[in-house]
mmCIF file of N, CA and C in Angstrom:
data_model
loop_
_atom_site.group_PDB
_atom_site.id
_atom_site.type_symbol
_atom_site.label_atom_id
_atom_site.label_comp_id
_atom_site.label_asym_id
_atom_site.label_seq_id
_atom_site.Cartn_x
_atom_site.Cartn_y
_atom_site.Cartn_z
ATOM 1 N N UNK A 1013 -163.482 -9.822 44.353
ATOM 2 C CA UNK A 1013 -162.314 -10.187 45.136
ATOM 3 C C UNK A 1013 -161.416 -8.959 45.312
ATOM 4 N N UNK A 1014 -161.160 -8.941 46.894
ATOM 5 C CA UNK A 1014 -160.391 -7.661 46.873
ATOM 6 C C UNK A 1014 -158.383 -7.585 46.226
ATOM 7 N N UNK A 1015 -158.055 -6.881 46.245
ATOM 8 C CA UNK A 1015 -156.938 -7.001 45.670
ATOM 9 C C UNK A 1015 -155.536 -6.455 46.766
ATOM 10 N N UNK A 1016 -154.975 -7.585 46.898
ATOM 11 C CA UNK A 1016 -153.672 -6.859 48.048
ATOM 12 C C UNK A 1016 -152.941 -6.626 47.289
ATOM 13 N N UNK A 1017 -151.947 -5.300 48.230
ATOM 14 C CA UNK A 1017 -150.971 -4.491 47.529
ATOM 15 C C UNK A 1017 -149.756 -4.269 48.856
ATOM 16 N N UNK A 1018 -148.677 -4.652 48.585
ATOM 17 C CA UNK A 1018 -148.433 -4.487 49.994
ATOM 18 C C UNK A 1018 -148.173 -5.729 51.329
ATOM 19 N N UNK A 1019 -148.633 -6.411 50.999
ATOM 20 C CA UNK A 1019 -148.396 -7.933 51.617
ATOM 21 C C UNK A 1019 -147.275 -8.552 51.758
ATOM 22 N N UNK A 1020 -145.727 -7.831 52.271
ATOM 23 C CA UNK A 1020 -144.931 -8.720 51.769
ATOM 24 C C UNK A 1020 -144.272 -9.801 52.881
ATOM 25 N N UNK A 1021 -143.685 -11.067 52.567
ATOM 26 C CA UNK A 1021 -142.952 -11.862 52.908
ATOM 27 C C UNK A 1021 -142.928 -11.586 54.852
ATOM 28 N N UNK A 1022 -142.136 -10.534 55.010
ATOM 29 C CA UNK A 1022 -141.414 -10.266 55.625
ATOM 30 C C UNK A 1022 -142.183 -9.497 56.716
ATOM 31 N N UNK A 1023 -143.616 -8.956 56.812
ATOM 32 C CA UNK A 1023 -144.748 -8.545 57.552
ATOM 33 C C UNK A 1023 -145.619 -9.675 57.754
ATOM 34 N N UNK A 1024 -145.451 -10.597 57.615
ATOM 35 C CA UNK A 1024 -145.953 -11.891 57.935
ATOM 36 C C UNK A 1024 -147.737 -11.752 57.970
ATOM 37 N N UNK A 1025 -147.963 -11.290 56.362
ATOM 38 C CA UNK A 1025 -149.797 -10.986 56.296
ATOM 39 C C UNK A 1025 -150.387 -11.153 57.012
ATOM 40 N N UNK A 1026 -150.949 -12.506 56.609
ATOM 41 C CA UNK A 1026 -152.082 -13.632 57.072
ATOM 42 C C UNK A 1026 -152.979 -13.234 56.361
ATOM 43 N N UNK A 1027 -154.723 -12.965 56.998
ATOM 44 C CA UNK A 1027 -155.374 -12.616 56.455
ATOM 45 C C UNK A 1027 -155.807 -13.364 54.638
ATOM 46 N N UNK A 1028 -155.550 -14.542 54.981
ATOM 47 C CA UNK A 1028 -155.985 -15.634 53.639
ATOM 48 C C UNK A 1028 -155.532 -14.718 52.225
ATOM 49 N N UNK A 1029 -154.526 -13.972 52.563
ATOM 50 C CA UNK A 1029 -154.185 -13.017 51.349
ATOM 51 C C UNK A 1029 -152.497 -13.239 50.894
ATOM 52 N N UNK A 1030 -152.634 -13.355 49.453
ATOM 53 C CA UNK A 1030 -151.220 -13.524 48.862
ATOM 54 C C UNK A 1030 -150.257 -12.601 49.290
ATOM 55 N N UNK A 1031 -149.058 -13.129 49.577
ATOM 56 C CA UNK A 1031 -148.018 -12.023 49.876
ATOM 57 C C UNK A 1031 -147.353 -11.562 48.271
ATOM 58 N N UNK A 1032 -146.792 -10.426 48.585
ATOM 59 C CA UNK A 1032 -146.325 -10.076 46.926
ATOM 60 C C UNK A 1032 -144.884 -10.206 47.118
ATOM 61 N N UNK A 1033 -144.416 -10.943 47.589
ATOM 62 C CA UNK A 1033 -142.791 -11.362 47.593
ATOM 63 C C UNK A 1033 -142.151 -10.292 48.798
ATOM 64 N N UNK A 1034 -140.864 -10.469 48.480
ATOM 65 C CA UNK A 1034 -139.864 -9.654 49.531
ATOM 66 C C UNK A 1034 -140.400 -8.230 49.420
ATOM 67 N N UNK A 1035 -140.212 -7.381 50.503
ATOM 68 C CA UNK A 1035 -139.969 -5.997 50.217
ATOM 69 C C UNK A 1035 -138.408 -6.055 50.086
ATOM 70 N N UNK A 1036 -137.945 -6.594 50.201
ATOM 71 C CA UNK A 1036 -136.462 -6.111 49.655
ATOM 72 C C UNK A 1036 -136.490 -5.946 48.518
ATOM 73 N N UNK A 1037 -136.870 -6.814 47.623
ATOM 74 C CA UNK A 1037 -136.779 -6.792 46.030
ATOM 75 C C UNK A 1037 -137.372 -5.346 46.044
ATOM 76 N N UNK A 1038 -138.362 -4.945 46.235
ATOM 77 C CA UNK A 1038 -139.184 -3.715 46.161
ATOM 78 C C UNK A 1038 -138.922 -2.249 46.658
ATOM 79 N N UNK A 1039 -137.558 -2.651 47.016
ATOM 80 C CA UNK A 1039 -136.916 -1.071 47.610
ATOM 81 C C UNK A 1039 -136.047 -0.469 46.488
ATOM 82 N N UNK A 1040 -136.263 0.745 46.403
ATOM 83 C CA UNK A 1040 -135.544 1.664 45.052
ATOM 84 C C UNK A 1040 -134.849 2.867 45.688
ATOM 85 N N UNK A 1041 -134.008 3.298 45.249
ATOM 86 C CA UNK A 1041 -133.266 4.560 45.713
ATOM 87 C C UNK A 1041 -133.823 5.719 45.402
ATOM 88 N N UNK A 1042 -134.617 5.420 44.760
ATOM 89 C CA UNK A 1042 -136.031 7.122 44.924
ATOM 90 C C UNK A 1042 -137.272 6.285 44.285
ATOM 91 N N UNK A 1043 -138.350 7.575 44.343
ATOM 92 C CA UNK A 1043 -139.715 7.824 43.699
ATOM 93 C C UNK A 1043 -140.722 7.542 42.669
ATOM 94 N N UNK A 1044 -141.612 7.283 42.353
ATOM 95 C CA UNK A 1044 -141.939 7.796 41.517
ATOM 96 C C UNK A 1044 -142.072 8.765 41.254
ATOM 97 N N UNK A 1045 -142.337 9.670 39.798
ATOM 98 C CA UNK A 1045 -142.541 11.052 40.219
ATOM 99 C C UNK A 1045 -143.498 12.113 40.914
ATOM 100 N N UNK A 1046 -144.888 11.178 40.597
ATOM 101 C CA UNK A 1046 -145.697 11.844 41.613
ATOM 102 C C UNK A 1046 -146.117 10.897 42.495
ATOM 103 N N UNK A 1047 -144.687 10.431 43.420
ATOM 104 C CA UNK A 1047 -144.653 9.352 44.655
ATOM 105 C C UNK A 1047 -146.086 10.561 45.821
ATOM 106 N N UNK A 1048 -145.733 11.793 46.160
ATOM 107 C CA UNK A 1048 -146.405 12.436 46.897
ATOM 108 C C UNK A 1048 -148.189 12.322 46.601
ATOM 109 N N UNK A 1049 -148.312 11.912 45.727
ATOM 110 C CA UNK A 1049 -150.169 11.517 45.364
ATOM 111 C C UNK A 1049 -150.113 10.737 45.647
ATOM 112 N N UNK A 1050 -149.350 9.353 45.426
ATOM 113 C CA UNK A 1050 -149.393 8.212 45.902
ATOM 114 C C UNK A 1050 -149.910 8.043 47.436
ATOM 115 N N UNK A 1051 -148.629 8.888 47.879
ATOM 116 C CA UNK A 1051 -148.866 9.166 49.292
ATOM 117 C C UNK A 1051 -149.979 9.159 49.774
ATOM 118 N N UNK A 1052 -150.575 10.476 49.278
ATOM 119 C CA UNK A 1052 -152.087 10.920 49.862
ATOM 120 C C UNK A 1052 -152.794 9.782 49.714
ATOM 121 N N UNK A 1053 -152.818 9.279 48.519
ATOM 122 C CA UNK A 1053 -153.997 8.474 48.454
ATOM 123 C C UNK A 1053 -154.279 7.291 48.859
ATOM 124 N N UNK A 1054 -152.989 6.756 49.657
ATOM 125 C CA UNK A 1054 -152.652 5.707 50.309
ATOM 126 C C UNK A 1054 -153.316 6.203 52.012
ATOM 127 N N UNK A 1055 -153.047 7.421 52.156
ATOM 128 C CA UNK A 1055 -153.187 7.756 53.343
ATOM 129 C C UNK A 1055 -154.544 8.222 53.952
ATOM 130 N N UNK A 1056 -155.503 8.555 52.554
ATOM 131 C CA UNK A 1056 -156.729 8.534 53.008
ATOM 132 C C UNK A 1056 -157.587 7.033 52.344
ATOM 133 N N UNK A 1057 -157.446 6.225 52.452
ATOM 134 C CA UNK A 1057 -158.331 4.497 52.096
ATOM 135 C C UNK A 1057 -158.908 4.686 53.254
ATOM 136 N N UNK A 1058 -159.995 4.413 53.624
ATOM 137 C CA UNK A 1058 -161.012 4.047 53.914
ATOM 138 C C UNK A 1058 -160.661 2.768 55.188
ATOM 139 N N UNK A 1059 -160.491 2.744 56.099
ATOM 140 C CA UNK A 1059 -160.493 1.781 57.429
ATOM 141 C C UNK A 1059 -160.958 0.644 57.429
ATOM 142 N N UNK A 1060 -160.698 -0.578 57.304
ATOM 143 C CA UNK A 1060 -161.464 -1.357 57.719
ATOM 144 C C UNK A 1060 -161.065 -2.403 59.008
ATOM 145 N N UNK A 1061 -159.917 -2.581 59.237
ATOM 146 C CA UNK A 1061 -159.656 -3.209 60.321
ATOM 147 C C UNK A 1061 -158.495 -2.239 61.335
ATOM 148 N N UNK A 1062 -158.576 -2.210 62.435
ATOM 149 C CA UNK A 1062 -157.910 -1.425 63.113
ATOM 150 C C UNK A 1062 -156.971 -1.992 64.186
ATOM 151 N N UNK A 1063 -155.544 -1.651 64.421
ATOM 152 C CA UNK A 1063 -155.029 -2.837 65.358
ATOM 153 C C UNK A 1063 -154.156 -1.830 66.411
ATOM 154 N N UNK A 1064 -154.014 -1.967 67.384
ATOM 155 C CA UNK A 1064 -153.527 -1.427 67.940
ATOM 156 C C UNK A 1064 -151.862 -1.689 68.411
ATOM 157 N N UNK A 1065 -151.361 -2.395 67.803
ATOM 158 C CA UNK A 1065 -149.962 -3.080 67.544
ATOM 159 C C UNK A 1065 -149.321 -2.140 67.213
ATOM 160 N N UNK A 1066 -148.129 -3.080 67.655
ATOM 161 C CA UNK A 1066 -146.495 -1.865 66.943
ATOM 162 C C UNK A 1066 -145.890 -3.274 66.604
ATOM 163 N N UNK A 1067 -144.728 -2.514 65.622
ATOM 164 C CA UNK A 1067 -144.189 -3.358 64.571
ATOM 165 C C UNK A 1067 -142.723 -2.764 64.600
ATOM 166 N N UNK A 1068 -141.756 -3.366 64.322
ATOM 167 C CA UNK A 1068 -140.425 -2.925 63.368
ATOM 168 C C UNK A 1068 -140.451 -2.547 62.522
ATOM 169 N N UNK A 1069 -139.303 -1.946 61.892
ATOM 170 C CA UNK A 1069 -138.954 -1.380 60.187
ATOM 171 C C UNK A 1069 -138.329 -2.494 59.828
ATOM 172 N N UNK A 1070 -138.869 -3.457 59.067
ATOM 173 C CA UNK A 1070 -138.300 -5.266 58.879
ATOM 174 C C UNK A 1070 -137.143 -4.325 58.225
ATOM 175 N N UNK A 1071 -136.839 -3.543 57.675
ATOM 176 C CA UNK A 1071 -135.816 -3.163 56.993
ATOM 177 C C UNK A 1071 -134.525 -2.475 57.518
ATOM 178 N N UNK A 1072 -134.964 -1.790 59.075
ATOM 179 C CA UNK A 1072 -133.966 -1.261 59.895
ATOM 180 C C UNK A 1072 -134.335 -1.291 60.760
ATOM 181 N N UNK A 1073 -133.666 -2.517 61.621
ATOM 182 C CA UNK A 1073 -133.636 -3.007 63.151
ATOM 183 C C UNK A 1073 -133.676 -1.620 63.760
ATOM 184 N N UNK A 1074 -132.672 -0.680 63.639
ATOM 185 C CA UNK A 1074 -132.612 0.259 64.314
ATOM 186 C C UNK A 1074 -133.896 1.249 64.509
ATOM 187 N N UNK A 1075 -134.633 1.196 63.753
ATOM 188 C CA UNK A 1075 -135.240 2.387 63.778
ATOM 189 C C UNK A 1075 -136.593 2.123 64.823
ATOM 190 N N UNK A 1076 -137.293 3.213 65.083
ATOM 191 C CA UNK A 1076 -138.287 3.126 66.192
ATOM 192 C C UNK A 1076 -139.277 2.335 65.810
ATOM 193 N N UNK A 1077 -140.071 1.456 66.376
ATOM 194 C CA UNK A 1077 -141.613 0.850 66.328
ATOM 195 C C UNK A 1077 -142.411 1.549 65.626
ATOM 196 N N UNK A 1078 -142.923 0.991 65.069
ATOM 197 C CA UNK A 1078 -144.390 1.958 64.699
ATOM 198 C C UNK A 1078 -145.396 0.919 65.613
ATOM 199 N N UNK A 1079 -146.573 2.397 65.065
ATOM 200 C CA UNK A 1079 -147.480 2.103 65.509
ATOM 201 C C UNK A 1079 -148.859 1.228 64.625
ATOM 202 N N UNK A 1080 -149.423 0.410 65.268
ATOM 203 C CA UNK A 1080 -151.079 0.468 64.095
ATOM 204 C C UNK A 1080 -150.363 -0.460 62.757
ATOM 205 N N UNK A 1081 -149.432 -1.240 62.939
ATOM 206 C CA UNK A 1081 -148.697 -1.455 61.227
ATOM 207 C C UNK A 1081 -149.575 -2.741 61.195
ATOM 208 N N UNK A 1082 -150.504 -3.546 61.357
ATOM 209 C CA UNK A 1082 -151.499 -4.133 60.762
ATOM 210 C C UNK A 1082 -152.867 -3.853 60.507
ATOM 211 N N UNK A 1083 -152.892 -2.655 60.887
ATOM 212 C CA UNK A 1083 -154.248 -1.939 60.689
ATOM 213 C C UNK A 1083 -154.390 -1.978 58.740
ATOM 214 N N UNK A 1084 -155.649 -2.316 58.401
ATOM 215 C CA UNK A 1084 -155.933 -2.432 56.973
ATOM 216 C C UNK A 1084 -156.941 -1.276 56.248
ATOM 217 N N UNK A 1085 -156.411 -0.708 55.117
ATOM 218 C CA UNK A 1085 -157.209 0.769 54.602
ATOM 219 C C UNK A 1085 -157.682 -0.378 53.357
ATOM 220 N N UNK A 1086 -158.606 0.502 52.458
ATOM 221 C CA UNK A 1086 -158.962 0.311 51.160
ATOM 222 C C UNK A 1086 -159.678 1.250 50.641
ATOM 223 N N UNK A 1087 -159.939 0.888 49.456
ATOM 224 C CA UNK A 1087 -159.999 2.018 47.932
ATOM 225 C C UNK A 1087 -161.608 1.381 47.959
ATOM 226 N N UNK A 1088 -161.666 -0.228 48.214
ATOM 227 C CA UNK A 1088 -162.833 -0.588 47.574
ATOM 228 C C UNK A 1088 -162.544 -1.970 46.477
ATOM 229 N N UNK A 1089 -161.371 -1.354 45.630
ATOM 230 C CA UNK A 1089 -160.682 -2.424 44.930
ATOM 231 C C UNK A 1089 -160.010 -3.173 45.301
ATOM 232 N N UNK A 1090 -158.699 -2.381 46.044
ATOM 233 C CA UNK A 1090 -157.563 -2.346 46.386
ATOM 234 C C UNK A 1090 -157.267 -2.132 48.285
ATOM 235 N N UNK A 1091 -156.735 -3.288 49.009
ATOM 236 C CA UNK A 1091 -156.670 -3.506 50.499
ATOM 237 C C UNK A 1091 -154.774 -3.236 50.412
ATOM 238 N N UNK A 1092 -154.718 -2.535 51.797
ATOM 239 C CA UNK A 1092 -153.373 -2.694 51.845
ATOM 240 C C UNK A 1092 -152.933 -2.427 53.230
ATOM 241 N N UNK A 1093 -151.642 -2.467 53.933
ATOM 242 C CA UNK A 1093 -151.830 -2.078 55.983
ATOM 243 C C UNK A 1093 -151.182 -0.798 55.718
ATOM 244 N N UNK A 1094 -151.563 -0.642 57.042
ATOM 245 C CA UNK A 1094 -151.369 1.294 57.465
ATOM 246 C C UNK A 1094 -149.767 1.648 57.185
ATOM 247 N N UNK A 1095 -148.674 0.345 57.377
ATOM 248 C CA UNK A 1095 -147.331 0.468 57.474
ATOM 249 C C UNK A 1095 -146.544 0.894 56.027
ATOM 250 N N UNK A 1096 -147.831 0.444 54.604
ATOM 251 C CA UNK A 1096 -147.178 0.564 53.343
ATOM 252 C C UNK A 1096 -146.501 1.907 53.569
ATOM 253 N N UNK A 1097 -147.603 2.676 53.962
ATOM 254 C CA UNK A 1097 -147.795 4.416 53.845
ATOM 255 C C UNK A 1097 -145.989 4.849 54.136
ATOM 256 N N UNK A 1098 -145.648 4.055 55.083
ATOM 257 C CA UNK A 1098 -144.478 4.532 55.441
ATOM 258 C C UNK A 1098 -142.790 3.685 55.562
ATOM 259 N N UNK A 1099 -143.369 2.483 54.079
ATOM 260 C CA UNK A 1099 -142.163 1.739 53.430
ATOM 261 C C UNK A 1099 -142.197 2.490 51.909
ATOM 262 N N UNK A 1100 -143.257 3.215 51.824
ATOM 263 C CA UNK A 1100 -143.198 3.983 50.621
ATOM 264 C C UNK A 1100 -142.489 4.972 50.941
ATOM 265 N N UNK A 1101 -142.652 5.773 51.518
ATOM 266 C CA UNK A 1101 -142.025 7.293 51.723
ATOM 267 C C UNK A 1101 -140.494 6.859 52.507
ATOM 268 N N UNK A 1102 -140.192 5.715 52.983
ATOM 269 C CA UNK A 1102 -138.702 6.088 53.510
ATOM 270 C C UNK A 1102 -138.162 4.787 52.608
ATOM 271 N N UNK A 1103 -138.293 3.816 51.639
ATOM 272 C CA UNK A 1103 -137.976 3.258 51.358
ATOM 273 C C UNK A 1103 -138.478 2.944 49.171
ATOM 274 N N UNK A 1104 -139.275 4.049 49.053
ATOM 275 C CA UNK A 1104 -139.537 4.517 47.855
ATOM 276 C C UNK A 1104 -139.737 2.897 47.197
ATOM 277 N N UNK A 1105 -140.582 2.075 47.838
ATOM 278 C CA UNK A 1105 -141.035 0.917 47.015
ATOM 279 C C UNK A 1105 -141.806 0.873 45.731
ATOM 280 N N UNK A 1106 -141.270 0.254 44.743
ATOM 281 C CA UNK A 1106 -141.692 -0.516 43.740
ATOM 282 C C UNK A 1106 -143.565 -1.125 44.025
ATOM 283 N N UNK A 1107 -144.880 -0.266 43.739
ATOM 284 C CA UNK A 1107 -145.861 -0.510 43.837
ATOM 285 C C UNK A 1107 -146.396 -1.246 42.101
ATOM 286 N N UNK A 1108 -146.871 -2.392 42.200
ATOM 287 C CA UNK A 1108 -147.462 -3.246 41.074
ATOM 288 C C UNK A 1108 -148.035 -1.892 39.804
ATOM 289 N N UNK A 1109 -147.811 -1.878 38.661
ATOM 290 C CA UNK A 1109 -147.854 -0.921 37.726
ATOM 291 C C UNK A 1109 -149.816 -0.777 37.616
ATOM 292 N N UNK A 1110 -150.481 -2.274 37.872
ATOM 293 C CA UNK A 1110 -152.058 -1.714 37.610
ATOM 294 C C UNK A 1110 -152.453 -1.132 38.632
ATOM 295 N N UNK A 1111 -151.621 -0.955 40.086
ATOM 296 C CA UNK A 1111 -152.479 -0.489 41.239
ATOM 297 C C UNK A 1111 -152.083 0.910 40.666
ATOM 298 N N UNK A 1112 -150.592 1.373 40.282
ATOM 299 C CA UNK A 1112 -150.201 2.729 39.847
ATOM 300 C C UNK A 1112 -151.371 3.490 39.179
ATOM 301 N N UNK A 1113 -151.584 2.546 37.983
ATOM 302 C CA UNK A 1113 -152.565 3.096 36.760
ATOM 303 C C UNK A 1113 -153.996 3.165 37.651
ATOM 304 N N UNK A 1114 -154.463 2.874 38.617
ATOM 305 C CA UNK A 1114 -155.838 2.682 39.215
ATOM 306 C C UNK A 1114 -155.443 3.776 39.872
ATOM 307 N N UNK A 1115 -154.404 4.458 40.675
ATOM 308 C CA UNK A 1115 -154.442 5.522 41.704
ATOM 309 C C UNK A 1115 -154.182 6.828 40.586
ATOM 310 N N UNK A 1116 -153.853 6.783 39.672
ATOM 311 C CA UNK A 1116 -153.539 8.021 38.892
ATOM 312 C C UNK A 1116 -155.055 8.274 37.964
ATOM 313 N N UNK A 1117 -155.609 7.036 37.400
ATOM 314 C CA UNK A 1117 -157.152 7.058 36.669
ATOM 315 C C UNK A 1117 -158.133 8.219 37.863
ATOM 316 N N UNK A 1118 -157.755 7.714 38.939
ATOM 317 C CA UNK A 1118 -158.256 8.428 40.563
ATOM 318 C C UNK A 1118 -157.961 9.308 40.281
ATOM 319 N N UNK A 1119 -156.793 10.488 39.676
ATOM 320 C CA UNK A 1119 -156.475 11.537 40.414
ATOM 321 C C UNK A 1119 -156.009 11.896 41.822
ATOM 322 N N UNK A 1120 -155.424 10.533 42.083
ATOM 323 C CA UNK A 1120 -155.181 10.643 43.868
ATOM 324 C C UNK A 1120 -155.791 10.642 44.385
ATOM 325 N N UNK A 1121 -157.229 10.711 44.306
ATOM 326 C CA UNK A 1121 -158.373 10.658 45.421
ATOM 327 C C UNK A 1121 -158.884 9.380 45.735
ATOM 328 N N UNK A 1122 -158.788 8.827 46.824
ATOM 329 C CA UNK A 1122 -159.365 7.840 47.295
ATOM 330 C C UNK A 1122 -160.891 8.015 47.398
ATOM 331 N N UNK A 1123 -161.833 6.845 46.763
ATOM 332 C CA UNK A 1123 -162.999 7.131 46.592
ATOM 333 C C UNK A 1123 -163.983 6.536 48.275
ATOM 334 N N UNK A 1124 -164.755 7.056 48.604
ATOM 335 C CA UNK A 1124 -165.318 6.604 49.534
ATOM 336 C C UNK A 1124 -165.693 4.926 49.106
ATOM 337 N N UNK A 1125 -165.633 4.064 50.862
ATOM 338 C CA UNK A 1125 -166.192 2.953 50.237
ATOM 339 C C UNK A 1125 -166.981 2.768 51.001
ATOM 340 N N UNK A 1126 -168.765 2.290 50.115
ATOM 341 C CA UNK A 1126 -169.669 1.747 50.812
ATOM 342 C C UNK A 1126 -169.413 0.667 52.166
ATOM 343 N N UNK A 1127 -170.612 0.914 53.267
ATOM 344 C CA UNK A 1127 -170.268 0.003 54.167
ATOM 345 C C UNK A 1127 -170.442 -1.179 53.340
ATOM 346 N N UNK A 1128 -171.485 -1.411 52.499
ATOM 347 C CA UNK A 1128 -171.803 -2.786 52.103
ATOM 348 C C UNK A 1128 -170.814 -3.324 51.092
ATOM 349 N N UNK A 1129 -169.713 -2.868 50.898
ATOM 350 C CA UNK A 1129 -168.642 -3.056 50.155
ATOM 351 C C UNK A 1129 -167.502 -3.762 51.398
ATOM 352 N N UNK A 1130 -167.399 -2.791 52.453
ATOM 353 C CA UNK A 1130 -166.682 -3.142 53.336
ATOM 354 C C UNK A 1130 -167.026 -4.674 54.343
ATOM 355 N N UNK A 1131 -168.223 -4.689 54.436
ATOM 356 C CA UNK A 1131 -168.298 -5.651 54.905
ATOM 357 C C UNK A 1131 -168.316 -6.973 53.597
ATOM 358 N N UNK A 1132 -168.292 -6.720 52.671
ATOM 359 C CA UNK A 1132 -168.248 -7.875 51.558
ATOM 360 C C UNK A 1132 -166.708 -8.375 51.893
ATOM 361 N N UNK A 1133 -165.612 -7.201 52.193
ATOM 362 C CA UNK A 1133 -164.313 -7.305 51.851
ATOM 363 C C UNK A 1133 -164.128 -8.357 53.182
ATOM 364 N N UNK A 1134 -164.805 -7.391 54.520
ATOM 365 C CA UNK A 1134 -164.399 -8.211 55.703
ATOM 366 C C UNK A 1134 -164.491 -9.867 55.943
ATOM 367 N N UNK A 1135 -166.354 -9.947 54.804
ATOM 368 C CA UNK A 1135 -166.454 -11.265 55.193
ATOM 369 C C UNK A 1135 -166.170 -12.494 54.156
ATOM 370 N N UNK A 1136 -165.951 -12.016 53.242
ATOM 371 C CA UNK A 1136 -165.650 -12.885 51.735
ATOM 372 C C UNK A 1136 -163.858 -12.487 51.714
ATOM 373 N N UNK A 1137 -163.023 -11.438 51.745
ATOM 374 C CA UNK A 1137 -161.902 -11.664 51.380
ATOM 375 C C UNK A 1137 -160.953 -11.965 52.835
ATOM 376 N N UNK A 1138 -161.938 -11.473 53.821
ATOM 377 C CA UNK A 1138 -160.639 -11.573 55.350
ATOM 378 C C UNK A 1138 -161.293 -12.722 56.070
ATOM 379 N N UNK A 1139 -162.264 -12.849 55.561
ATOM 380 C CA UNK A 1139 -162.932 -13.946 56.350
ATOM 381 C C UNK A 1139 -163.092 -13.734 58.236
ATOM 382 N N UNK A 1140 -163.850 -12.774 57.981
ATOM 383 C CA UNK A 1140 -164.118 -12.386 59.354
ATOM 384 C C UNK A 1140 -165.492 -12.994 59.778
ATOM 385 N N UNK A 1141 -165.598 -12.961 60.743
ATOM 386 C CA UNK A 1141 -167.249 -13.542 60.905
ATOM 387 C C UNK A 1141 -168.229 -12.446 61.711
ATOM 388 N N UNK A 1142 -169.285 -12.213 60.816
ATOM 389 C CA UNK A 1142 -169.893 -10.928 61.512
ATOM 390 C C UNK A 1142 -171.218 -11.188 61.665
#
């Protein structure tokens, strides 16, 4: 079973996957300390669904659209959307302490994931039909 990280309330999931509460609760006034590995390693997961959508900053009306913010990466373990990448870096969120301990065991490197992994995720955890 894959594991969401990132799902919250307020991005309206779907995808038969638990939301992990508000991102409000989950906003901090800085970092972790090595928030910048985080980064990376958030930023290279592995593709599996791709969307061509734009979204808000649920957190600041004001700010510009993004792009792609339901598009879904993964580790293999761990599923999460393209938009975390960038509620982390401008909003320094509070990430679950075992996904922490799983990206640092990594060394920051996101491990390649088998197709036959990916399609397990697509069709057993997203319930896609292929």
């Amino acid at each position: 079973m894959i594991r969401p990280v990132g799902f919250f309330s307020e991005l309206s999931p779907g995808w038969r996957l638990a939301e992990t509460g508000s991102i409000k609760d989950a906003v901090r006034p800085s970092g972790e300390p090595d928030e910048n590995g985080i980064l990376e390693y958030l930023r290279h997961g592995t593709g599996i669904w791709s969307e061509m959508s734009a979204g808000p900053d649920v957190l600041d009306p004001d700010a510009p659209d993004m792009t792609g913010v339901g598009s879904l990466y993964t580790d293999g373990t761990w599923l999460w959307r393209e938009d975390l990448h960038y509620y982390v870096t401008t909003y320094h969120l509070s990430l679950p302490d075992d996904f922490l301990r799983h990206i640092r065991a990594l060394n920051y490197k996101t491990p390649p994931v088998p197709e036959s992994r990916l399609i397990d995720i697509a069709t057993n955890d997203l319930g896609i039909s292929m």
